[in-house]
Tab-separated table of C-alpha atoms in Angstrom:
chain	number	residue	atom	x	y	z
C	4	UNK	CA	-27.181	23.961	-9.647
C	5	UNK	CA	-25.031	22.292	-6.919
C	6	UNK	CA	-21.118	24.063	-7.237
C	7	UNK	CA	-17.784	22.178	-5.988
C	8	UNK	CA	-14.018	22.582	-5.736
C	9	UNK	CA	-10.879	20.584	-5.506
C	10	UNK	CA	-8.616	21.945	-3.061
C	11	UNK	CA	-5.758	18.825	-4.407
C	12	UNK	CA	-5.369	17.776	-8.119
C	13	UNK	CA	-7.611	15.620	-8.981
C	14	UNK	CA	-8.320	13.360	-11.712
C	15	UNK	CA	-9.733	14.921	-15.096
C	16	UNK	CA	-11.632	11.481	-15.729
C	17	UNK	CA	-13.303	11.539	-12.109
C	18	UNK	CA	-14.570	15.867	-12.789
C	19	UNK	CA	-15.312	14.151	-16.181
C	20	UNK	CA	-18.201	12.532	-14.711
C	21	UNK	CA	-20.266	15.406	-13.618
C	22	UNK	CA	-21.635	15.567	-16.368
C	23	UNK	CA	-22.478	19.946	-16.815
C	24	UNK	CA	-24.659	18.691	-14.226
C	25	UNK	CA	-22.080	19.709	-10.724
C	26	UNK	CA	-19.793	23.222	-11.626
C	27	UNK	CA	-16.967	24.583	-10.625
C	28	UNK	CA	-16.388	27.372	-8.883
C	29	UNK	CA	-13.035	28.610	-7.327
C	30	UNK	CA	-13.845	30.046	-4.724
C	31	UNK	CA	-14.588	26.984	-2.268
C	32	UNK	CA	-17.130	29.009	0.412
C	33	UNK	CA	-19.123	28.976	-2.727
C	34	UNK	CA	-18.693	25.342	-3.414
C	35	UNK	CA	-21.357	22.321	-1.813
C	36	UNK	CA	-18.661	20.356	-2.327
C	37	UNK	CA	-15.164	19.220	-1.540
C	38	UNK	CA	-13.149	17.533	-3.399
C	39	UNK	CA	-9.471	16.365	-1.980
C	40	UNK	CA	-6.686	13.538	-0.913
C	41	UNK	CA	-4.520	15.338	1.196
C	42	UNK	CA	-5.099	18.589	1.903
C	43	UNK	CA	-5.394	19.219	5.410
C	44	UNK	CA	-8.995	20.745	6.777
C	45	UNK	CA	-8.759	20.678	10.464
C	46	UNK	CA	-8.052	24.890	10.014
C	47	UNK	CA	-10.383	25.074	7.905
C	48	UNK	CA	-13.978	27.421	8.250
C	49	UNK	CA	-16.238	25.967	6.622
C	50	UNK	CA	-19.564	28.073	4.912
C	51	UNK	CA	-23.590	27.285	4.915
C	52	UNK	CA	-23.234	26.639	1.510
C	53	UNK	CA	-20.884	23.504	1.197
C	54	UNK	CA	-23.264	19.770	2.616
C	55	UNK	CA	-20.012	17.186	1.800
C	56	UNK	CA	-16.963	16.686	1.203
C	57	UNK	CA	-15.326	13.127	-0.371
C	58	UNK	CA	-11.321	12.562	-0.440
C	59	UNK	CA	-10.046	11.054	-3.169
C	60	UNK	CA	-8.980	7.699	-1.256
C	61	UNK	CA	-9.297	5.506	1.921
C	62	UNK	CA	-7.578	7.640	5.126
C	63	UNK	CA	-9.854	10.933	6.581
C	64	UNK	CA	-7.706	12.061	9.604
C	65	UNK	CA	-6.409	15.620	7.600
C	66	UNK	CA	-10.890	15.865	7.771
C	67	UNK	CA	-12.618	16.815	10.716
C	68	UNK	CA	-15.259	14.937	11.318
C	69	UNK	CA	-16.690	15.285	14.392
C	70	UNK	CA	-17.457	19.003	13.485
C	71	UNK	CA	-18.171	18.335	10.252
C	72	UNK	CA	-20.705	15.643	11.182
C	73	UNK	CA	-22.477	19.018	13.886
C	74	UNK	CA	-22.543	21.037	10.707
C	75	UNK	CA	-24.731	18.515	8.466
C	76	UNK	CA	-21.519	18.366	6.104
C	77	UNK	CA	-21.875	14.487	5.051
C	78	UNK	CA	-18.193	13.280	4.454
C	79	UNK	CA	-17.116	10.565	1.835
C	80	UNK	CA	-14.492	8.238	1.342
C	81	UNK	CA	-13.523	5.534	-1.712
C	82	UNK	CA	-12.764	2.418	0.185
C	83	UNK	CA	-11.585	0.089	-2.138
C	84	UNK	CA	-10.740	2.007	-4.906
C	85	UNK	CA	-7.309	1.488	-4.830
C	86	UNK	CA	-6.675	-1.638	-3.084
C	87	UNK	CA	-5.637	-2.989	-6.099
C	88	UNK	CA	-2.728	-0.172	-6.537
C	89	UNK	CA	-1.733	-1.067	-3.019
C	90	UNK	CA	-2.387	-4.717	-3.397
C	91	UNK	CA	-0.100	-4.700	-5.949
C	92	UNK	CA	2.824	-2.920	-3.611
C	93	UNK	CA	2.934	-5.277	-0.656
C	94	UNK	CA	3.520	-8.064	-3.402
C	95	UNK	CA	6.435	-6.026	-4.137
C	96	UNK	CA	7.129	-5.625	-0.543
C	97	UNK	CA	7.591	-8.642	-0.275
C	98	UNK	CA	9.127	-9.938	-3.044
C	99	UNK	CA	12.348	-6.335	-2.620
C	100	UNK	CA	12.108	-8.101	1.186
C	101	UNK	CA	12.866	-12.203	0.600
C	102	UNK	CA	15.228	-11.605	-1.801
C	103	UNK	CA	17.281	-8.404	-1.373
C	104	UNK	CA	16.672	-6.810	-4.527
C	105	UNK	CA	16.707	-3.624	-2.900
C	106	UNK	CA	20.534	-4.406	-1.698
C	107	UNK	CA	21.227	-5.327	-4.798
C	108	UNK	CA	20.502	-2.927	-7.178
C	109	UNK	CA	22.129	-0.169	-5.492
C	110	UNK	CA	25.385	-2.621	-5.055
C	111	UNK	CA	25.308	-2.398	-8.833
C	112	UNK	CA	24.690	1.172	-9.571
C	113	UNK	CA	28.090	1.526	-6.728
C	114	UNK	CA	29.981	-0.457	-9.014
C	115	UNK	CA	28.778	1.599	-12.197
C	116	UNK	CA	32.004	2.114	-13.332
C	117	UNK	CA	33.845	-0.636	-12.741
C	118	UNK	CA	34.373	-2.337	-16.369
C	119	UNK	CA	34.627	-6.101	-14.884
C	120	UNK	CA	31.316	-5.755	-12.723
C	121	UNK	CA	29.782	-8.973	-14.916
C	122	UNK	CA	32.481	-10.696	-14.016
C	123	UNK	CA	32.542	-9.445	-10.425
C	124	UNK	CA	29.018	-9.376	-9.291
C	125	UNK	CA	29.522	-13.198	-9.643
C	126	UNK	CA	31.253	-12.744	-6.909
C	127	UNK	CA	28.855	-11.169	-4.358
C	128	UNK	CA	25.755	-11.561	-5.965
C	129	UNK	CA	25.441	-14.748	-2.670
C	130	UNK	CA	25.594	-11.648	-0.213
C	131	UNK	CA	21.832	-11.100	-2.036
C	132	UNK	CA	20.389	-14.345	-2.107
C	133	UNK	CA	17.391	-14.543	-0.701
C	134	UNK	CA	14.867	-16.357	-0.280
C	135	UNK	CA	11.397	-17.415	-2.369
C	136	UNK	CA	8.203	-16.760	-1.074
C	137	UNK	CA	6.321	-19.625	-2.293
C	138	UNK	CA	5.397	-21.722	0.667
C	139	UNK	CA	6.310	-19.812	3.234
C	140	UNK	CA	3.862	-18.807	5.558
C	141	UNK	CA	2.076	-15.031	5.070
C	142	UNK	CA	-0.010	-13.857	8.020
C	143	UNK	CA	-2.605	-10.412	7.053
C	144	UNK	CA	-4.062	-8.151	9.911
C	145	UNK	CA	-6.765	-6.878	8.799
C	146	UNK	CA	-8.972	-8.258	6.374
C	147	UNK	CA	-10.206	-5.423	4.384
C	148	UNK	CA	-10.878	-4.364	0.746
C	149	UNK	CA	-6.865	-4.834	0.449
C	150	UNK	CA	-6.430	-7.497	2.394
C	151	UNK	CA	-8.714	-9.337	0.846
C	152	UNK	CA	-6.489	-9.086	-1.573
C	153	UNK	CA	-2.736	-9.782	-0.839
C	154	UNK	CA	-4.415	-12.674	0.073
C	155	UNK	CA	-5.637	-14.408	-2.347
C	156	UNK	CA	-2.693	-12.535	-4.660
C	157	UNK	CA	-0.026	-14.015	-1.991
C	158	UNK	CA	-2.009	-17.577	-2.046
C	159	UNK	CA	-1.701	-17.403	-6.228
C	160	UNK	CA	1.731	-16.847	-5.552
C	161	UNK	CA	1.615	-20.128	-3.276
C	162	UNK	CA	2.053	-18.937	0.172
C	163	UNK	CA	0.481	-20.198	2.925
C	164	UNK	CA	-1.756	-17.295	3.998
C	165	UNK	CA	-3.440	-17.120	7.402
C	166	UNK	CA	-5.520	-13.659	8.016
C	167	UNK	CA	-7.050	-11.835	11.387
C	168	UNK	CA	-9.504	-9.720	11.195
C	169	UNK	CA	-12.063	-9.711	13.681
C	170	UNK	CA	-15.146	-7.892	12.169
C	171	UNK	CA	-14.721	-8.710	9.082
C	172	UNK	CA	-17.939	-7.779	6.885
C	173	UNK	CA	-20.101	-10.727	4.603
C	174	UNK	CA	-18.837	-8.969	1.580
C	175	UNK	CA	-14.525	-8.913	2.458
C	176	UNK	CA	-15.535	-12.928	3.514
C	177	UNK	CA	-17.753	-13.702	0.473
C	178	UNK	CA	-14.311	-12.375	-1.825
C	179	UNK	CA	-11.358	-14.181	0.071
C	180	UNK	CA	-10.903	-17.738	-0.972
C	181	UNK	CA	-11.684	-20.385	0.927
C	182	UNK	CA	-8.191	-21.795	0.741
C	183	UNK	CA	-7.185	-18.627	3.383
C	184	UNK	CA	-7.289	-19.515	7.080
C	185	UNK	CA	-9.458	-17.086	9.468
C	186	UNK	CA	-7.578	-17.741	11.978
C	187	UNK	CA	-9.719	-15.205	15.584
C	188	UNK	CA	-6.404	-15.740	17.446
C	189	UNK	CA	-3.926	-12.705	16.045
C	190	UNK	CA	-0.927	-14.479	18.656
C	191	UNK	CA	-1.354	-17.270	15.792
C	192	UNK	CA	-0.117	-15.147	13.493
C	193	UNK	CA	2.447	-13.564	15.491
C	194	UNK	CA	4.795	-17.322	16.782
C	195	UNK	CA	3.462	-18.613	13.092
C	196	UNK	CA	3.906	-16.665	10.311
C	197	UNK	CA	7.087	-16.104	8.424
C	198	UNK	CA	5.490	-12.490	6.853
C	199	UNK	CA	3.471	-10.182	8.536
C	200	UNK	CA	1.526	-7.014	6.610
C	201	UNK	CA	-0.885	-5.477	8.601
C	202	UNK	CA	-3.241	-3.350	6.741
C	203	UNK	CA	-6.316	-1.930	9.531
C	204	UNK	CA	-7.712	1.955	9.579
C	205	UNK	CA	-5.749	4.505	11.979
C	206	UNK	CA	-7.774	4.882	14.993
C	207	UNK	CA	-6.556	5.828	19.030
C	208	UNK	CA	-7.013	2.054	19.542
C	209	UNK	CA	-4.734	0.728	16.622
C	210	UNK	CA	-1.750	3.076	17.944
C	211	UNK	CA	1.473	1.477	17.770
C	212	UNK	CA	-0.948	-1.661	16.623
C	213	UNK	CA	2.723	-3.291	16.241
C	214	UNK	CA	4.205	-2.668	19.198
C	215	UNK	CA	7.663	-4.349	21.549
C	216	UNK	CA	5.800	-6.366	22.535
C	217	UNK	CA	3.649	-7.917	19.936
C	218	UNK	CA	7.243	-7.985	17.772
C	219	UNK	CA	9.027	-11.068	20.675
C	220	UNK	CA	5.929	-12.822	20.252
C	221	UNK	CA	7.066	-13.133	15.994
C	222	UNK	CA	9.232	-16.056	14.396
C	223	UNK	CA	12.678	-14.918	14.356
C	224	UNK	CA	14.077	-13.992	11.023
C	225	UNK	CA	10.007	-12.085	9.999
C	226	UNK	CA	9.417	-9.996	7.776
C	227	UNK	CA	7.473	-6.638	8.283
C	228	UNK	CA	5.179	-5.273	5.974
C	229	UNK	CA	3.327	-1.820	6.336
C	230	UNK	CA	1.675	0.023	3.925
C	231	UNK	CA	-1.666	1.123	5.956
C	232	UNK	CA	-0.181	3.694	8.784
C	233	UNK	CA	3.478	4.280	9.761
C	234	UNK	CA	1.514	5.070	13.163
C	235	UNK	CA	0.493	1.544	13.307
C	236	UNK	CA	3.325	0.248	14.467
C	237	UNK	CA	6.485	1.289	17.706
C	238	UNK	CA	8.799	1.826	15.003
C	239	UNK	CA	11.776	2.453	17.697
C	240	UNK	CA	11.131	-0.966	18.544
C	241	UNK	CA	11.083	-1.873	14.939
C	242	UNK	CA	14.841	-0.877	15.040
C	243	UNK	CA	15.187	-2.186	18.268
C	244	UNK	CA	14.476	-5.293	16.722
C	245	UNK	CA	15.703	-5.458	13.666
C	246	UNK	CA	19.248	-5.207	15.910
C	247	UNK	CA	18.340	-7.778	17.644
C	248	UNK	CA	18.271	-10.457	13.775
C	249	UNK	CA	14.121	-10.364	15.294
C	250	UNK	CA	12.689	-8.755	12.232
C	251	UNK	CA	15.363	-9.533	9.290
C	252	UNK	CA	13.491	-7.012	7.098
C	253	UNK	CA	10.811	-3.688	7.942
C	254	UNK	CA	9.242	-2.369	4.734
C	255	UNK	CA	6.895	0.683	5.226
C	256	UNK	CA	5.301	3.226	2.314
C	257	UNK	CA	5.720	6.225	5.718
C	258	UNK	CA	9.451	7.863	5.175
C	259	UNK	CA	10.173	9.937	8.364
C	260	UNK	CA	13.102	10.257	10.113
C	261	UNK	CA	13.004	6.847	12.359
C	262	UNK	CA	13.099	4.346	9.734
C	263	UNK	CA	14.433	6.183	6.664
C	264	UNK	CA	18.157	4.454	5.324
C	265	UNK	CA	17.763	2.132	8.580
C	266	UNK	CA	19.531	-0.464	8.388
C	267	UNK	CA	17.082	-3.331	7.197
C	268	UNK	CA	14.629	-0.701	6.280
C	269	UNK	CA	12.458	-0.729	3.091
C	270	UNK	CA	10.917	2.661	2.953
C	271	UNK	CA	9.513	3.599	-0.653
C	272	UNK	CA	7.522	7.802	-0.518
C	273	UNK	CA	4.663	6.844	-0.044
C	274	UNK	CA	3.222	5.143	-3.132
C	275	UNK	CA	-0.444	2.851	-1.796
C	276	UNK	CA	-1.686	4.724	-4.336
C	277	UNK	CA	0.412	6.901	-6.549
C	278	UNK	CA	-0.747	4.950	-10.492
C	279	UNK	CA	-2.693	6.213	-12.632
C	280	UNK	CA	-5.274	4.039	-11.885
C	281	UNK	CA	-5.736	4.000	-8.710
C	282	UNK	CA	-6.401	8.130	-8.928
C	283	UNK	CA	-8.845	7.782	-11.619
C	284	UNK	CA	-11.190	5.220	-9.507
C	285	UNK	CA	-11.256	7.457	-6.479
C	286	UNK	CA	-12.093	10.283	-8.781
C	287	UNK	CA	-14.678	8.386	-10.382
C	288	UNK	CA	-15.691	7.503	-6.575
C	289	UNK	CA	-15.587	10.536	-4.337
C	290	UNK	CA	-17.211	12.155	-7.653
C	291	UNK	CA	-20.619	9.111	-8.090
C	292	UNK	CA	-20.574	9.864	-4.050
C	293	UNK	CA	-21.100	13.670	-4.201
C	294	UNK	CA	-23.230	13.954	-6.973
C	295	UNK	CA	-25.336	10.803	-5.624
C	296	UNK	CA	-25.649	12.887	-2.538
C	297	UNK	CA	-26.437	16.813	-3.667
C	298	UNK	CA	-28.432	15.567	-6.478
C	299	UNK	CA	-30.341	12.964	-4.601
C	300	UNK	CA	-30.000	13.020	-0.715
C	301	UNK	CA	-28.010	9.312	-1.108
C	302	UNK	CA	-25.785	8.575	1.902
C	303	UNK	CA	-23.005	5.659	0.655
C	304	UNK	CA	-19.604	5.464	1.958
C	305	UNK	CA	-19.466	8.216	4.670
C	306	UNK	CA	-17.130	8.131	7.439
C	307	UNK	CA	-20.232	10.371	9.535
C	308	UNK	CA	-23.419	9.805	8.450
C	309	UNK	CA	-24.928	6.861	7.824
C	310	UNK	CA	-25.882	5.262	4.417
C	311	UNK	CA	-29.312	5.980	3.278
C	312	UNK	CA	-30.543	5.309	-0.483
C	313	UNK	CA	-34.278	6.480	-1.354
C	314	UNK	CA	-33.566	5.683	-4.811
C	315	UNK	CA	-34.368	9.006	-6.847
C	316	UNK	CA	-37.594	11.058	-5.011
C	317	UNK	CA	-40.862	10.095	-7.219
C	318	UNK	CA	-42.797	12.623	-5.173
C	319	UNK	CA	-42.892	16.014	-5.158
C	320	UNK	CA	-40.029	16.860	-2.836
C	321	UNK	CA	-37.793	15.451	-1.087
C	322	UNK	CA	-35.818	16.906	2.439
C	323	UNK	CA	-33.024	15.884	4.594
C	324	UNK	CA	-32.752	16.352	7.991
C	325	UNK	CA	-28.901	15.935	10.219
C	326	UNK	CA	-29.374	14.780	13.486
C	327	UNK	CA	-28.638	13.672	17.394
C	328	UNK	CA	-29.752	10.382	17.952
C	329	UNK	CA	-31.692	10.617	20.808
C	330	UNK	CA	-35.573	9.785	21.527
C	331	UNK	CA	-38.308	10.948	20.337
C	332	UNK	CA	-36.921	12.955	16.665
C	333	UNK	CA	-39.353	11.300	14.302
C	334	UNK	CA	-41.909	12.628	16.473
C	335	UNK	CA	-41.446	15.727	16.414
C	336	UNK	CA	-40.814	16.054	12.714
C	337	UNK	CA	-43.630	13.753	11.719
C	338	UNK	CA	-45.747	16.050	14.197
C	339	UNK	CA	-45.018	19.655	12.398
C	340	UNK	CA	-45.660	18.105	8.628
C	341	UNK	CA	-49.361	17.687	10.189
C	342	UNK	CA	-49.261	20.583	11.618
C	343	UNK	CA	-48.987	22.480	8.485
C	344	UNK	CA	-50.550	20.221	6.058
C	345	UNK	CA	-47.255	18.388	4.846
C	346	UNK	CA	-47.985	14.516	4.210
C	347	UNK	CA	-45.301	12.295	4.539
C	348	UNK	CA	-45.673	9.746	1.583
C	349	UNK	CA	-41.598	7.771	2.697
C	350	UNK	CA	-39.354	8.006	5.204
C	351	UNK	CA	-35.954	6.756	5.645
C	352	UNK	CA	-34.212	7.076	9.245
C	353	UNK	CA	-30.787	5.529	9.910
C	354	UNK	CA	-28.787	6.229	12.426
C	355	UNK	CA	-24.689	5.883	13.073
C	356	UNK	CA	-23.552	6.031	17.383
C	357	UNK	CA	-24.791	9.326	18.499
C	358	UNK	CA	-25.697	10.076	14.902
C	359	UNK	CA	-28.537	10.134	12.801
C	360	UNK	CA	-29.853	11.117	9.889
C	361	UNK	CA	-33.684	11.054	7.889
C	362	UNK	CA	-34.869	11.390	5.236
C	363	UNK	CA	-38.097	12.730	4.061
C	364	UNK	CA	-40.357	12.342	1.581
C	365	UNK	CA	-43.404	14.466	0.493
C	366	UNK	CA	-46.693	15.483	-1.196
C	367	UNK	CA	-46.185	18.721	-1.069
C	368	UNK	CA	-43.445	21.792	-1.207
C	369	UNK	CA	-42.509	22.771	2.821
C	370	UNK	CA	-42.376	26.679	2.949
C	371	UNK	CA	-39.497	28.169	4.718
C	372	UNK	CA	-41.864	28.197	8.151
C	373	UNK	CA	-41.689	25.213	8.268
C	374	UNK	CA	-38.079	24.101	7.094
C	375	UNK	CA	-36.985	27.164	10.203
C	376	UNK	CA	-39.155	24.840	12.334
C	377	UNK	CA	-37.952	21.984	11.862
C	378	UNK	CA	-33.952	23.094	13.034
C	379	UNK	CA	-35.144	24.882	15.407
C	380	UNK	CA	-35.955	21.009	17.307
C	381	UNK	CA	-33.007	21.198	19.788
C	382	UNK	CA	-30.430	18.018	18.584
C	383	UNK	CA	-30.754	19.228	14.381
C	384	UNK	CA	-27.412	20.009	13.234
C	385	UNK	CA	-29.151	20.670	9.937
C	386	UNK	CA	-32.253	20.602	7.290
C	387	UNK	CA	-31.888	20.770	3.713
C	388	UNK	CA	-33.750	20.912	0.566
C	389	UNK	CA	-33.160	18.031	-1.359
C	390	UNK	CA	-36.672	18.532	-3.963
């Protein structure tokens, strides 16, 4: 019997998918799996009981991935589960920025005590006259689960859409409307688009991805939308560009002292994935990932270990070995099992950079001494008896 614990509130509809076969525990130290949303785990100590962490969302910057990998703890995320919610907020952001809706609503609120508000509004509304998004050029940086949905939705709103992603996946390409223009030079996005939205993961290589140099290449009066991560954009450069008229509006889902309340900035309180449907979708996916891993050893949507799926074990036992991706590891594993008379019925070995994962289905159940010998092979992080 396996156990789990939650560091944040996780949708009850999602937790129901454990179906009573994996039970909750109050003490984190007793949990085999942890579900988390925003809680910071970097300073946490992990017990030897912990086998997996599932982030109910896409970003995993709150989890120490390398430390988890070296302890044989698989970290999952839920890519695409909140994509529709973020897509809808991007569309809302485009409309708010184009039509000056926020400023108009603020004016009505400030004028609520005016008995002639209706007549006054007819005179004042020209201050908030905006532009339509139909016919405008939208540039999408990053064609992952969210970017593809934004592209297709924008096309249905009669926008001229182009996308940049040198690493677009086959799955994303299949779901992308054929009418979307895929460009290989990001400068085309900068120079041609009226509205630009960014959807790339936050990594060291993408911090300040949109900086002063990138902004200088954009059209005057461009609308810039950031529903991905605030650190992807040099927001001080954005403020300067708003002052010169280079940027018409900056829409961000990440309030911070740099942009909160600034002229030309529409700042949303991190609502991207905050819908009932999104939270449920993320929870369901996270629970299914942990269940499949704890019960069968299969890995999907991990951010620190490779994808590996051997289905349900139809043999006597299954073991999983977490190790460095170096030469001669498989030879050592098979030699140890052979010396102890354990036959390998099926095997899978997958790698991801410096990390590798090996699953072995066996015709007999290895005793503790075999597991201990495998664990002592140099470069092995963990050996787990799945069945």
